Amino acid sequence: MTLVIKYRFQDFPFIVADGKGVFYQLPNSDSTYYKSFRKLTRILNNGVTEGYRINRKFVSLHQLRKRAYIINEIIKIDDHHVKLPF
């Protein structure tokens, strides 16, 4: 599986976005457990502010826009890192 990356974010090295505005979390490992590749879902905080839940913390789209920088990168994701729905 290949993914064309258009945006990366300061302070969030494992969060990327493609040209269509779809956000993904790349596979990474903390000291406690492994986090698999997944597509992030947009949520509403208090029914008003749109954003994403990243590492159990709400980050608004406004905050992400301020931290975004453009990059043209192609990433190959191994199929065993993709989170299965079952």
JSON list of N, CA and C in Angstrom, two decimals:
[
{"chain": "A", "resi": 1, "resn": "MET", "atom": "N", "xyz": [0.85, -1.17, 0.00]},
{"chain": "A", "resi": 1, "resn": "MET", "atom": "CA", "xyz": [0.00, 0.00, 0.00]},
{"chain": "A", "resi": 1, "resn": "MET", "atom": "C", "xyz": [0.90, 1.24, 0.00]},
{"chain": "A", "resi": 2, "resn": "THR", "atom": "N", "xyz": [0.65, 2.15, -0.93]},
{"chain": "A", "resi": 2, "resn": "THR", "atom": "CA", "xyz": [1.43, 3.39, -0.98]},
{"chain": "A", "resi": 2, "resn": "THR", "atom": "C", "xyz": [0.52, 4.56, -0.63]},
{"chain": "A", "resi": 3, "resn": "LEU", "atom": "N", "xyz": [1.10, 5.56, -0.01]},
{"chain": "A", "resi": 3, "resn": "LEU", "atom": "CA", "xyz": [0.36, 6.72, 0.44]},
{"chain": "A", "resi": 3, "resn": "LEU", "atom": "C", "xyz": [1.14, 7.97, 0.03]},
{"chain": "A", "resi": 4, "resn": "VAL", "atom": "N", "xyz": [0.48, 8.89, -0.67]},
{"chain": "A", "resi": 4, "resn": "VAL", "atom": "CA", "xyz": [1.12, 10.13, -1.09]},
{"chain": "A", "resi": 4, "resn": "VAL", "atom": "C", "xyz": [0.84, 11.18, -0.03]},
{"chain": "A", "resi": 5, "resn": "ILE", "atom": "N", "xyz": [1.91, 11.64, 0.62]},
{"chain": "A", "resi": 5, "resn": "ILE", "atom": "CA", "xyz": [1.80, 12.59, 1.73]},
{"chain": "A", "resi": 5, "resn": "ILE", "atom": "C", "xyz": [2.01, 14.01, 1.20]},
{"chain": "A", "resi": 6, "resn": "LYS", "atom": "N", "xyz": [1.11, 14.92, 1.58]},
{"chain": "A", "resi": 6, "resn": "LYS", "atom": "CA", "xyz": [1.24, 16.33, 1.22]},
{"chain": "A", "resi": 6, "resn": "LYS", "atom": "C", "xyz": [1.55, 17.21, 2.42]},
{"chain": "A", "resi": 7, "resn": "TYR", "atom": "N", "xyz": [1.12, 16.81, 3.61]},
{"chain": "A", "resi": 7, "resn": "TYR", "atom": "CA", "xyz": [1.31, 17.63, 4.80]},
{"chain": "A", "resi": 7, "resn": "TYR", "atom": "C", "xyz": [1.82, 16.80, 5.97]},
{"chain": "A", "resi": 8, "resn": "ARG", "atom": "N", "xyz": [2.75, 17.38, 6.70]},
{"chain": "A", "resi": 8, "resn": "ARG", "atom": "CA", "xyz": [3.18, 16.87, 8.00]},
{"chain": "A", "resi": 8, "resn": "ARG", "atom": "C", "xyz": [2.96, 17.98, 9.02]},
{"chain": "A", "resi": 9, "resn": "PHE", "atom": "N", "xyz": [3.07, 17.66, 10.31]},
{"chain": "A", "resi": 9, "resn": "PHE", "atom": "CA", "xyz": [2.73, 18.61, 11.35]},
{"chain": "A", "resi": 9, "resn": "PHE", "atom": "C", "xyz": [3.82, 18.67, 12.41]},
{"chain": "A", "resi": 10, "resn": "GLN", "atom": "N", "xyz": [4.18, 19.89, 12.80]},
{"chain": "A", "resi": 10, "resn": "GLN", "atom": "CA", "xyz": [5.17, 20.07, 13.87]},
{"chain": "A", "resi": 10, "resn": "GLN", "atom": "C", "xyz": [4.60, 19.51, 15.16]},
{"chain": "A", "resi": 11, "resn": "ASP", "atom": "N", "xyz": [5.45, 18.90, 15.96]},
{"chain": "A", "resi": 11, "resn": "ASP", "atom": "CA", "xyz": [5.10, 18.28, 17.24]},
{"chain": "A", "resi": 11, "resn": "ASP", "atom": "C", "xyz": [4.25, 17.03, 17.10]},
{"chain": "A", "resi": 12, "resn": "PHE", "atom": "N", "xyz": [3.87, 16.64, 15.89]},
{"chain": "A", "resi": 12, "resn": "PHE", "atom": "CA", "xyz": [3.13, 15.41, 15.64]},
{"chain": "A", "resi": 12, "resn": "PHE", "atom": "C", "xyz": [3.83, 14.64, 14.52]},
{"chain": "A", "resi": 13, "resn": "PRO", "atom": "N", "xyz": [4.95, 13.98, 14.80]},
{"chain": "A", "resi": 13, "resn": "PRO", "atom": "CA", "xyz": [5.73, 13.36, 13.72]},
{"chain": "A", "resi": 13, "resn": "PRO", "atom": "C", "xyz": [5.05, 12.18, 13.04]},
{"chain": "A", "resi": 14, "resn": "PHE", "atom": "N", "xyz": [4.05, 11.57, 13.67]},
{"chain": "A", "resi": 14, "resn": "PHE", "atom": "CA", "xyz": [3.41, 10.41, 13.10]},
{"chain": "A", "resi": 14, "resn": "PHE", "atom": "C", "xyz": [2.04, 10.71, 12.52]},
{"chain": "A", "resi": 15, "resn": "ILE", "atom": "N", "xyz": [1.65, 11.98, 12.45]},
{"chain": "A", "resi": 15, "resn": "ILE", "atom": "CA", "xyz": [0.39, 12.38, 11.85]},
{"chain": "A", "resi": 15, "resn": "ILE", "atom": "C", "xyz": [0.69, 13.01, 10.49]},
{"chain": "A", "resi": 16, "resn": "VAL", "atom": "N", "xyz": [0.01, 12.54, 9.45]},
{"chain": "A", "resi": 16, "resn": "VAL", "atom": "CA", "xyz": [0.20, 13.05, 8.09]},
{"chain": "A", "resi": 16, "resn": "VAL", "atom": "C", "xyz": [-1.17, 13.23, 7.44]},
{"chain": "A", "resi": 17, "resn": "ALA", "atom": "N", "xyz": [-1.18, 14.01, 6.35]},
{"chain": "A", "resi": 17, "resn": "ALA", "atom": "CA", "xyz": [-2.41, 14.21, 5.59]},
{"chain": "A", "resi": 17, "resn": "ALA", "atom": "C", "xyz": [-2.09, 14.11, 4.11]},
{"chain": "A", "resi": 18, "resn": "ASP", "atom": "N", "xyz": [-3.03, 13.58, 3.35]},
{"chain": "A", "resi": 18, "resn": "ASP", "atom": "CA", "xyz": [-2.83, 13.52, 1.91]},
{"chain": "A", "resi": 18, "resn": "ASP", "atom": "C", "xyz": [-3.42, 14.77, 1.25]},
{"chain": "A", "resi": 19, "resn": "GLY", "atom": "N", "xyz": [-3.38, 14.84, -0.06]},
{"chain": "A", "resi": 19, "resn": "GLY", "atom": "CA", "xyz": [-3.85, 16.01, -0.79]},
{"chain": "A", "resi": 19, "resn": "GLY", "atom": "C", "xyz": [-5.35, 16.24, -0.69]},
{"chain": "A", "resi": 20, "resn": "LYS", "atom": "N", "xyz": [-6.11, 15.22, -0.33]},
{"chain": "A", "resi": 20, "resn": "LYS", "atom": "CA", "xyz": [-7.56, 15.33, -0.20]},
{"chain": "A", "resi": 20, "resn": "LYS", "atom": "C", "xyz": [-8.00, 15.74, 1.20]},
{"chain": "A", "resi": 21, "resn": "GLY", "atom": "N", "xyz": [-7.05, 15.88, 2.11]},
{"chain": "A", "resi": 21, "resn": "GLY", "atom": "CA", "xyz": [-7.37, 16.29, 3.47]},
{"chain": "A", "resi": 21, "resn": "GLY", "atom": "C", "xyz": [-7.71, 15.15, 4.40]},
{"chain": "A", "resi": 22, "resn": "VAL", "atom": "N", "xyz": [-7.35, 13.93, 4.04]},
{"chain": "A", "resi": 22, "resn": "VAL", "atom": "CA", "xyz": [-7.58, 12.77, 4.90]},
{"chain": "A", "resi": 22, "resn": "VAL", "atom": "C", "xyz": [-6.36, 12.60, 5.80]},
{"chain": "A", "resi": 23, "resn": "PHE", "atom": "N", "xyz": [-6.60, 12.50, 7.09]},
{"chain": "A", "resi": 23, "resn": "PHE", "atom": "CA", "xyz": [-5.53, 12.40, 8.07]},
{"chain": "A", "resi": 23, "resn": "PHE", "atom": "C", "xyz": [-5.28, 10.94, 8.44]},
{"chain": "A", "resi": 24, "resn": "TYR", "atom": "N", "xyz": [-3.98, 10.61, 8.61]},
{"chain": "A", "resi": 24, "resn": "TYR", "atom": "CA", "xyz": [-3.58, 9.26, 8.96]},
{"chain": "A", "resi": 24, "resn": "TYR", "atom": "C", "xyz": [-2.58, 9.30, 10.11]},
{"chain": "A", "resi": 25, "resn": "GLN", "atom": "N", "xyz": [-2.57, 8.23, 10.90]},
{"chain": "A", "resi": 25, "resn": "GLN", "atom": "CA", "xyz": [-1.55, 8.04, 11.90]},
{"chain": "A", "resi": 25, "resn": "GLN", "atom": "C", "xyz": [-0.65, 6.92, 11.41]},
{"chain": "A", "resi": 26, "resn": "LEU", "atom": "N", "xyz": [0.63, 7.21, 11.25]},
{"chain": "A", "resi": 26, "resn": "LEU", "atom": "CA", "xyz": [1.59, 6.22, 10.77]},
{"chain": "A", "resi": 26, "resn": "LEU", "atom": "C", "xyz": [1.95, 5.26, 11.90]},
{"chain": "A", "resi": 27, "resn": "PRO", "atom": "N", "xyz": [2.38, 4.05, 11.55]},
{"chain": "A", "resi": 27, "resn": "PRO", "atom": "CA", "xyz": [2.77, 3.09, 12.59]},
{"chain": "A", "resi": 27, "resn": "PRO", "atom": "C", "xyz": [3.93, 3.62, 13.41]},
{"chain": "A", "resi": 28, "resn": "ASN", "atom": "N", "xyz": [3.83, 3.51, 14.72]},
{"chain": "A", "resi": 28, "resn": "ASN", "atom": "CA", "xyz": [4.90, 3.97, 15.60]},
{"chain": "A", "resi": 28, "resn": "ASN", "atom": "C", "xyz": [4.84, 3.20, 16.90]},
{"chain": "A", "resi": 29, "resn": "SER", "atom": "N", "xyz": [5.87, 3.37, 17.70]},
{"chain": "A", "resi": 29, "resn": "SER", "atom": "CA", "xyz": [5.96, 2.64, 18.95]},
{"chain": "A", "resi": 29, "resn": "SER", "atom": "C", "xyz": [6.37, 3.57, 20.08]},
{"chain": "A", "resi": 30, "resn": "ASP", "atom": "N", "xyz": [5.56, 3.62, 21.11]},
{"chain": "A", "resi": 30, "resn": "ASP", "atom": "CA", "xyz": [5.95, 4.30, 22.34]},
{"chain": "A", "resi": 30, "resn": "ASP", "atom": "C", "xyz": [6.69, 3.30, 23.21]},
{"chain": "A", "resi": 31, "resn": "SER", "atom": "N", "xyz": [7.07, 3.73, 24.37]},
{"chain": "A", "resi": 31, "resn": "SER", "atom": "CA", "xyz": [7.76, 2.82, 25.28]},
{"chain": "A", "resi": 31, "resn": "SER", "atom": "C", "xyz": [6.80, 1.78, 25.85]},
{"chain": "A", "resi": 32, "resn": "THR", "atom": "N", "xyz": [5.50, 2.04, 25.78]},
{"chain": "A", "resi": 32, "resn": "THR", "atom": "CA", "xyz": [4.54, 1.13, 26.39]},
{"chain": "A", "resi": 32, "resn": "THR", "atom": "C", "xyz": [3.87, 0.18, 25.40]},
{"chain": "A", "resi": 33, "resn": "TYR", "atom": "N", "xyz": [3.47, 0.66, 24.22]},
{"chain": "A", "resi": 33, "resn": "TYR", "atom": "CA", "xyz": [2.79, -0.23, 23.28]},
{"chain": "A", "resi": 33, "resn": "TYR", "atom": "C", "xyz": [2.92, 0.28, 21.85]},
{"chain": "A", "resi": 34, "resn": "TYR", "atom": "N", "xyz": [2.57, -0.59, 20.90]},
{"chain": "A", "resi": 34, "resn": "TYR", "atom": "CA", "xyz": [2.69, -0.32, 19.48]},
{"chain": "A", "resi": 34, "resn": "TYR", "atom": "C", "xyz": [1.39, 0.27, 18.94]},
{"chain": "A", "resi": 35, "resn": "LYS", "atom": "N", "xyz": [1.49, 1.31, 18.12]},
{"chain": "A", "resi": 35, "resn": "LYS", "atom": "CA", "xyz": [0.33, 1.92, 17.50]},
{"chain": "A", "resi": 35, "resn": "LYS", "atom": "C", "xyz": [0.35, 1.61, 16.01]},
{"chain": "A", "resi": 36, "resn": "SER", "atom": "N", "xyz": [-0.72, 1.06, 15.50]},
{"chain": "A", "resi": 36, "resn": "SER", "atom": "CA", "xyz": [-0.76, 0.64, 14.10]},
{"chain": "A", "resi": 36, "resn": "SER", "atom": "C", "xyz": [-1.19, 1.78, 13.19]},
{"chain": "A", "resi": 37, "resn": "PHE", "atom": "N", "xyz": [-1.05, 1.57, 11.88]},
{"chain": "A", "resi": 37, "resn": "PHE", "atom": "CA", "xyz": [-1.48, 2.53, 10.88]},
{"chain": "A", "resi": 37, "resn": "PHE", "atom": "C", "xyz": [-3.00, 2.61, 10.92]},
{"chain": "A", "resi": 38, "resn": "ARG", "atom": "N", "xyz": [-3.53, 3.84, 10.90]},
{"chain": "A", "resi": 38, "resn": "ARG", "atom": "CA", "xyz": [-4.98, 3.99, 10.88]},
{"chain": "A", "resi": 38, "resn": "ARG", "atom": "C", "xyz": [-5.36, 5.34, 10.30]},
{"chain": "A", "resi": 39, "resn": "LYS", "atom": "N", "xyz": [-6.57, 5.40, 9.82]},
{"chain": "A", "resi": 39, "resn": "LYS", "atom": "CA", "xyz": [-7.15, 6.65, 9.32]},
{"chain": "A", "resi": 39, "resn": "LYS", "atom": "C", "xyz": [-7.83, 7.33, 10.50]},
{"chain": "A", "resi": 40, "resn": "LEU", "atom": "N", "xyz": [-7.56, 8.62, 10.69]},
{"chain": "A", "resi": 40, "resn": "LEU", "atom": "CA", "xyz": [-8.16, 9.35, 11.81]},
{"chain": "A", "resi": 40, "resn": "LEU", "atom": "C", "xyz": [-9.56, 9.83, 11.42]},
{"chain": "A", "resi": 41, "resn": "THR", "atom": "N", "xyz": [-10.47, 9.78, 12.36]},
{"chain": "A", "resi": 41, "resn": "THR", "atom": "CA", "xyz": [-11.83, 10.25, 12.12]},
{"chain": "A", "resi": 41, "resn": "THR", "atom": "C", "xyz": [-12.03, 11.60, 12.78]},
{"chain": "A", "resi": 42, "resn": "ARG", "atom": "N", "xyz": [-12.71, 12.47, 12.07]},
{"chain": "A", "resi": 42, "resn": "ARG", "atom": "CA", "xyz": [-12.97, 13.82, 12.56]},
{"chain": "A", "resi": 42, "resn": "ARG", "atom": "C", "xyz": [-14.08, 13.77, 13.61]},
{"chain": "A", "resi": 43, "resn": "ILE", "atom": "N", "xyz": [-13.90, 14.51, 14.70]},
{"chain": "A", "resi": 43, "resn": "ILE", "atom": "CA", "xyz": [-14.90, 14.56, 15.76]},
{"chain": "A", "resi": 43, "resn": "ILE", "atom": "C", "xyz": [-15.23, 16.01, 16.09]},
{"chain": "A", "resi": 44, "resn": "LEU", "atom": "N", "xyz": [-16.34, 16.19, 16.78]},
{"chain": "A", "resi": 44, "resn": "LEU", "atom": "CA", "xyz": [-16.74, 17.50, 17.28]},
{"chain": "A", "resi": 44, "resn": "LEU", "atom": "C", "xyz": [-16.52, 17.53, 18.78]},
{"chain": "A", "resi": 45, "resn": "ASN", "atom": "N", "xyz": [-15.78, 18.52, 19.25]},
{"chain": "A", "resi": 45, "resn": "ASN", "atom": "CA", "xyz": [-15.56, 18.70, 20.68]},
{"chain": "A", "resi": 45, "resn": "ASN", "atom": "C", "xyz": [-16.63, 19.65, 21.20]},
{"chain": "A", "resi": 46, "resn": "ASN", "atom": "N", "xyz": [-17.44, 19.20, 22.14]},
{"chain": "A", "resi": 46, "resn": "ASN", "atom": "CA", "xyz": [-18.56, 19.97, 22.70]},
{"chain": "A", "resi": 46, "resn": "ASN", "atom": "C", "xyz": [-19.56, 20.38, 21.63]},
{"chain": "A", "resi": 47, "resn": "GLY", "atom": "N", "xyz": [-19.62, 19.63, 20.54]},
{"chain": "A", "resi": 47, "resn": "GLY", "atom": "CA", "xyz": [-20.58, 19.91, 19.48]},
{"chain": "A", "resi": 47, "resn": "GLY", "atom": "C", "xyz": [-20.27, 21.14, 18.66]},
{"chain": "A", "resi": 48, "resn": "VAL", "atom": "N", "xyz": [-19.09, 21.75, 18.82]},
{"chain": "A", "resi": 48, "resn": "VAL", "atom": "CA", "xyz": [-18.77, 23.00, 18.14]},
{"chain": "A", "resi": 48, "resn": "VAL", "atom": "C", "xyz": [-17.47, 22.90, 17.34]},
{"chain": "A", "resi": 49, "resn": "THR", "atom": "N", "xyz": [-16.38, 22.54, 17.98]},
{"chain": "A", "resi": 49, "resn": "THR", "atom": "CA", "xyz": [-15.05, 22.61, 17.38]},
{"chain": "A", "resi": 49, "resn": "THR", "atom": "C", "xyz": [-14.68, 21.29, 16.72]},
{"chain": "A", "resi": 50, "resn": "GLU", "atom": "N", "xyz": [-14.34, 21.36, 15.43]},
{"chain": "A", "resi": 50, "resn": "GLU", "atom": "CA", "xyz": [-13.93, 20.17, 14.70]},
{"chain": "A", "resi": 50, "resn": "GLU", "atom": "C", "xyz": [-12.45, 19.89, 14.94]},
{"chain": "A", "resi": 51, "resn": "GLY", "atom": "N", "xyz": [-12.11, 18.62, 15.04]},
{"chain": "A", "resi": 51, "resn": "GLY", "atom": "CA", "xyz": [-10.72, 18.24, 15.24]},
{"chain": "A", "resi": 51, "resn": "GLY", "atom": "C", "xyz": [-10.56, 16.75, 15.28]},
{"chain": "A", "resi": 52, "resn": "TYR", "atom": "N", "xyz": [-9.43, 16.31, 15.80]},
{"chain": "A", "resi": 52, "resn": "TYR", "atom": "CA", "xyz": [-9.09, 14.90, 15.86]},
{"chain": "A", "resi": 52, "resn": "TYR", "atom": "C", "xyz": [-8.59, 14.55, 17.26]},
{"chain": "A", "resi": 53, "resn": "ARG", "atom": "N", "xyz": [-8.78, 13.30, 17.64]},
{"chain": "A", "resi": 53, "resn": "ARG", "atom": "CA", "xyz": [-8.27, 12.80, 18.91]},
{"chain": "A", "resi": 53, "resn": "ARG", "atom": "C", "xyz": [-6.93, 12.15, 18.60]},
{"chain": "A", "resi": 54, "resn": "ILE", "atom": "N", "xyz": [-5.84, 12.76, 19.11]},
{"chain": "A", "resi": 54, "resn": "ILE", "atom": "CA", "xyz": [-4.49, 12.26, 18.88]},
{"chain": "A", "resi": 54, "resn": "ILE", "atom": "C", "xyz": [-3.87, 11.96, 20.23]},
{"chain": "A", "resi": 55, "resn": "ASN", "atom": "N", "xyz": [-3.53, 10.69, 20.45]},
{"chain": "A", "resi": 55, "resn": "ASN", "atom": "CA", "xyz": [-2.97, 10.23, 21.73]},
{"chain": "A", "resi": 55, "resn": "ASN", "atom": "C", "xyz": [-3.84, 10.65, 22.91]},
{"chain": "A", "resi": 56, "resn": "ARG", "atom": "N", "xyz": [-5.13, 10.43, 22.76]},
{"chain": "A", "resi": 56, "resn": "ARG", "atom": "CA", "xyz": [-6.15, 10.72, 23.79]},
{"chain": "A", "resi": 56, "resn": "ARG", "atom": "C", "xyz": [-6.32, 12.20, 24.08]},
{"chain": "A", "resi": 57, "resn": "LYS", "atom": "N", "xyz": [-5.79, 13.05, 23.25]},
{"chain": "A", "resi": 57, "resn": "LYS", "atom": "CA", "xyz": [-5.91, 14.50, 23.44]},
{"chain": "A", "resi": 57, "resn": "LYS", "atom": "C", "xyz": [-6.60, 15.10, 22.22]},
{"chain": "A", "resi": 58, "resn": "PHE", "atom": "N", "xyz": [-7.55, 15.99, 22.45]},
{"chain": "A", "resi": 58, "resn": "PHE", "atom": "CA", "xyz": [-8.24, 16.64, 21.34]},
{"chain": "A", "resi": 58, "resn": "PHE", "atom": "C", "xyz": [-7.35, 17.73, 20.75]},
{"chain": "A", "resi": 59, "resn": "VAL", "atom": "N", "xyz": [-7.20, 17.71, 19.42]},
{"chain": "A", "resi": 59, "resn": "VAL", "atom": "CA", "xyz": [-6.44, 18.73, 18.70]},
{"chain": "A", "resi": 59, "resn": "VAL", "atom": "C", "xyz": [-7.36, 19.27, 17.61]},
{"chain": "A", "resi": 60, "resn": "SER", "atom": "N", "xyz": [-7.62, 20.59, 17.64]},
{"chain": "A", "resi": 60, "resn": "SER", "atom": "CA", "xyz": [-8.54, 21.18, 16.68]},
{"chain": "A", "resi": 60, "resn": "SER", "atom": "C", "xyz": [-7.90, 21.33, 15.32]},
{"chain": "A", "resi": 61, "resn": "LEU", "atom": "N", "xyz": [-8.74, 21.46, 14.30]},
{"chain": "A", "resi": 61, "resn": "LEU", "atom": "CA", "xyz": [-8.25, 21.68, 12.94]},
{"chain": "A", "resi": 61, "resn": "LEU", "atom": "C", "xyz": [-7.47, 22.99, 12.84]},
{"chain": "A", "resi": 62, "resn": "HIS", "atom": "N", "xyz": [-7.89, 23.99, 13.60]},
{"chain": "A", "resi": 62, "resn": "HIS", "atom": "CA", "xyz": [-7.18, 25.27, 13.61]},
{"chain": "A", "resi": 62, "resn": "HIS", "atom": "C", "xyz": [-5.75, 25.10, 14.11]},
{"chain": "A", "resi": 63, "resn": "GLN", "atom": "N", "xyz": [-5.57, 24.33, 15.17]},
{"chain": "A", "resi": 63, "resn": "GLN", "atom": "CA", "xyz": [-4.23, 24.08, 15.70]},
{"chain": "A", "resi": 63, "resn": "GLN", "atom": "C", "xyz": [-3.39, 23.30, 14.69]},
{"chain": "A", "resi": 64, "resn": "LEU", "atom": "N", "xyz": [-3.99, 22.34, 14.02]},
{"chain": "A", "resi": 64, "resn": "LEU", "atom": "CA", "xyz": [-3.25, 21.56, 13.02]},
{"chain": "A", "resi": 64, "resn": "LEU", "atom": "C", "xyz": [-2.86, 22.41, 11.82]},
{"chain": "A", "resi": 65, "resn": "ARG", "atom": "N", "xyz": [-3.73, 23.32, 11.40]},
{"chain": "A", "resi": 65, "resn": "ARG", "atom": "CA", "xyz": [-3.40, 24.20, 10.27]},
{"chain": "A", "resi": 65, "resn": "ARG", "atom": "C", "xyz": [-2.21, 25.10, 10.60]},
{"chain": "A", "resi": 66, "resn": "LYS", "atom": "N", "xyz": [-2.13, 25.56, 11.84]},
{"chain": "A", "resi": 66, "resn": "LYS", "atom": "CA", "xyz": [-1.01, 26.41, 12.23]},
{"chain": "A", "resi": 66, "resn": "LYS", "atom": "C", "xyz": [0.31, 25.63, 12.27]},
{"chain": "A", "resi": 67, "resn": "ARG", "atom": "N", "xyz": [0.26, 24.34, 12.52]},
{"chain": "A", "resi": 67, "resn": "ARG", "atom": "CA", "xyz": [1.46, 23.52, 12.63]},
{"chain": "A", "resi": 67, "resn": "ARG", "atom": "C", "xyz": [1.81, 22.77, 11.35]},
{"chain": "A", "resi": 68, "resn": "ALA", "atom": "N", "xyz": [1.03, 22.92, 10.30]},
{"chain": "A", "resi": 68, "resn": "ALA", "atom": "CA", "xyz": [1.24, 22.16, 9.06]},
{"chain": "A", "resi": 68, "resn": "ALA", "atom": "C", "xyz": [2.37, 22.74, 8.23]},
{"chain": "A", "resi": 69, "resn": "TYR", "atom": "N", "xyz": [3.09, 21.86, 7.56]},
{"chain": "A", "resi": 69, "resn": "TYR", "atom": "CA", "xyz": [4.05, 22.27, 6.54]},
{"chain": "A", "resi": 69, "resn": "TYR", "atom": "C", "xyz": [3.94, 21.30, 5.37]},
{"chain": "A", "resi": 70, "resn": "ILE", "atom": "N", "xyz": [4.17, 21.83, 4.18]},
{"chain": "A", "resi": 70, "resn": "ILE", "atom": "CA", "xyz": [3.98, 21.08, 2.95]},
{"chain": "A", "resi": 70, "resn": "ILE", "atom": "C", "xyz": [5.20, 20.22, 2.68]},
{"chain": "A", "resi": 71, "resn": "ILE", "atom": "N", "xyz": [4.93, 18.98, 2.28]},
{"chain": "A", "resi": 71, "resn": "ILE", "atom": "CA", "xyz": [6.00, 18.04, 1.93]},
{"chain": "A", "resi": 71, "resn": "ILE", "atom": "C", "xyz": [5.44, 17.11, 0.85]},
{"chain": "A", "resi": 72, "resn": "ASN", "atom": "N", "xyz": [6.24, 16.78, -0.12]},
{"chain": "A", "resi": 72, "resn": "ASN", "atom": "CA", "xyz": [5.85, 15.82, -1.14]},
{"chain": "A", "resi": 72, "resn": "ASN", "atom": "C", "xyz": [6.62, 14.54, -0.88]},
{"chain": "A", "resi": 73, "resn": "GLU", "atom": "N", "xyz": [5.90, 13.52, -0.43]},
{"chain": "A", "resi": 73, "resn": "GLU", "atom": "CA", "xyz": [6.54, 12.29, 0.01]},
{"chain": "A", "resi": 73, "resn": "GLU", "atom": "C", "xyz": [5.63, 11.12, -0.32]},
{"chain": "A", "resi": 74, "resn": "ILE", "atom": "N", "xyz": [6.22, 10.01, -0.69]},
{"chain": "A", "resi": 74, "resn": "ILE", "atom": "CA", "xyz": [5.47, 8.78, -0.93]},
{"chain": "A", "resi": 74, "resn": "ILE", "atom": "C", "xyz": [5.94, 7.77, 0.10]},
{"chain": "A", "resi": 75, "resn": "ILE", "atom": "N", "xyz": [4.98, 7.20, 0.83]},
{"chain": "A", "resi": 75, "resn": "ILE", "atom": "CA", "xyz": [5.29, 6.25, 1.90]},
{"chain": "A", "resi": 75, "resn": "ILE", "atom": "C", "xyz": [4.69, 4.91, 1.53]},
{"chain": "A", "resi": 76, "resn": "LYS", "atom": "N", "xyz": [5.46, 3.86, 1.70]},
{"chain": "A", "resi": 76, "resn": "LYS", "atom": "CA", "xyz": [4.96, 2.50, 1.50]},
{"chain": "A", "resi": 76, "resn": "LYS", "atom": "C", "xyz": [4.66, 1.90, 2.86]},
{"chain": "A", "resi": 77, "resn": "ILE", "atom": "N", "xyz": [3.42, 1.49, 3.04]},
{"chain": "A", "resi": 77, "resn": "ILE", "atom": "CA", "xyz": [2.97, 0.90, 4.31]},
{"chain": "A", "resi": 77, "resn": "ILE", "atom": "C", "xyz": [2.85, -0.60, 4.12]},
{"chain": "A", "resi": 78, "resn": "ASP", "atom": "N", "xyz": [3.46, -1.38, 5.01]},
{"chain": "A", "resi": 78, "resn": "ASP", "atom": "CA", "xyz": [3.33, -2.83, 4.95]},
{"chain": "A", "resi": 78, "resn": "ASP", "atom": "C", "xyz": [1.91, -3.21, 5.32]},
{"chain": "A", "resi": 79, "resn": "ASP", "atom": "N", "xyz": [1.40, -4.26, 4.69]},
{"chain": "A", "resi": 79, "resn": "ASP", "atom": "CA", "xyz": [0.02, -4.67, 4.93]},
{"chain": "A", "resi": 79, "resn": "ASP", "atom": "C", "xyz": [-0.22, -5.19, 6.34]},
{"chain": "A", "resi": 80, "resn": "HIS", "atom": "N", "xyz": [0.81, -5.71, 7.00]},
{"chain": "A", "resi": 80, "resn": "HIS", "atom": "CA", "xyz": [0.59, -6.23, 8.35]},
{"chain": "A", "resi": 80, "resn": "HIS", "atom": "C", "xyz": [0.48, -5.11, 9.38]},
{"chain": "A", "resi": 81, "resn": "HIS", "atom": "N", "xyz": [0.78, -3.84, 9.00]},
{"chain": "A", "resi": 81, "resn": "HIS", "atom": "CA", "xyz": [0.62, -2.72, 9.91]},
{"chain": "A", "resi": 81, "resn": "HIS", "atom": "C", "xyz": [-0.78, -2.10, 9.84]},
{"chain": "A", "resi": 82, "resn": "VAL", "atom": "N", "xyz": [-1.56, -2.48, 8.85]},
{"chain": "A", "resi": 82, "resn": "VAL", "atom": "CA", "xyz": [-2.89, -1.92, 8.68]},
{"chain": "A", "resi": 82, "resn": "VAL", "atom": "C", "xyz": [-3.83, -2.57, 9.67]},
{"chain": "A", "resi": 83, "resn": "LYS", "atom": "N", "xyz": [-4.60, -1.74, 10.38]},
{"chain": "A", "resi": 83, "resn": "LYS", "atom": "CA", "xyz": [-5.53, -2.25, 11.40]},
{"chain": "A", "resi": 83, "resn": "LYS", "atom": "C", "xyz": [-6.76, -2.83, 10.70]},
{"chain": "A", "resi": 84, "resn": "LEU", "atom": "N", "xyz": [-7.05, -4.07, 10.99]},
{"chain": "A", "resi": 84, "resn": "LEU", "atom": "CA", "xyz": [-8.19, -4.74, 10.38]},
{"chain": "A", "resi": 84, "resn": "LEU", "atom": "C", "xyz": [-9.47, -4.44, 11.15]},
{"chain": "A", "resi": 85, "resn": "PRO", "atom": "N", "xyz": [-10.61, -4.37, 10.47]},
{"chain": "A", "resi": 85, "resn": "PRO", "atom": "CA", "xyz": [-11.87, -4.05, 11.16]},
{"chain": "A", "resi": 85, "resn": "PRO", "atom": "C", "xyz": [-12.45, -5.21, 11.95]},
{"chain": "A", "resi": 86, "resn": "PHE", "atom": "N", "xyz": [-11.81, -6.36, 11.97]},
{"chain": "A", "resi": 86, "resn": "PHE", "atom": "CA", "xyz": [-12.34, -7.50, 12.71]},
{"chain": "A", "resi": 86, "resn": "PHE", "atom": "C", "xyz": [-11.28, -8.15, 13.55]}
]
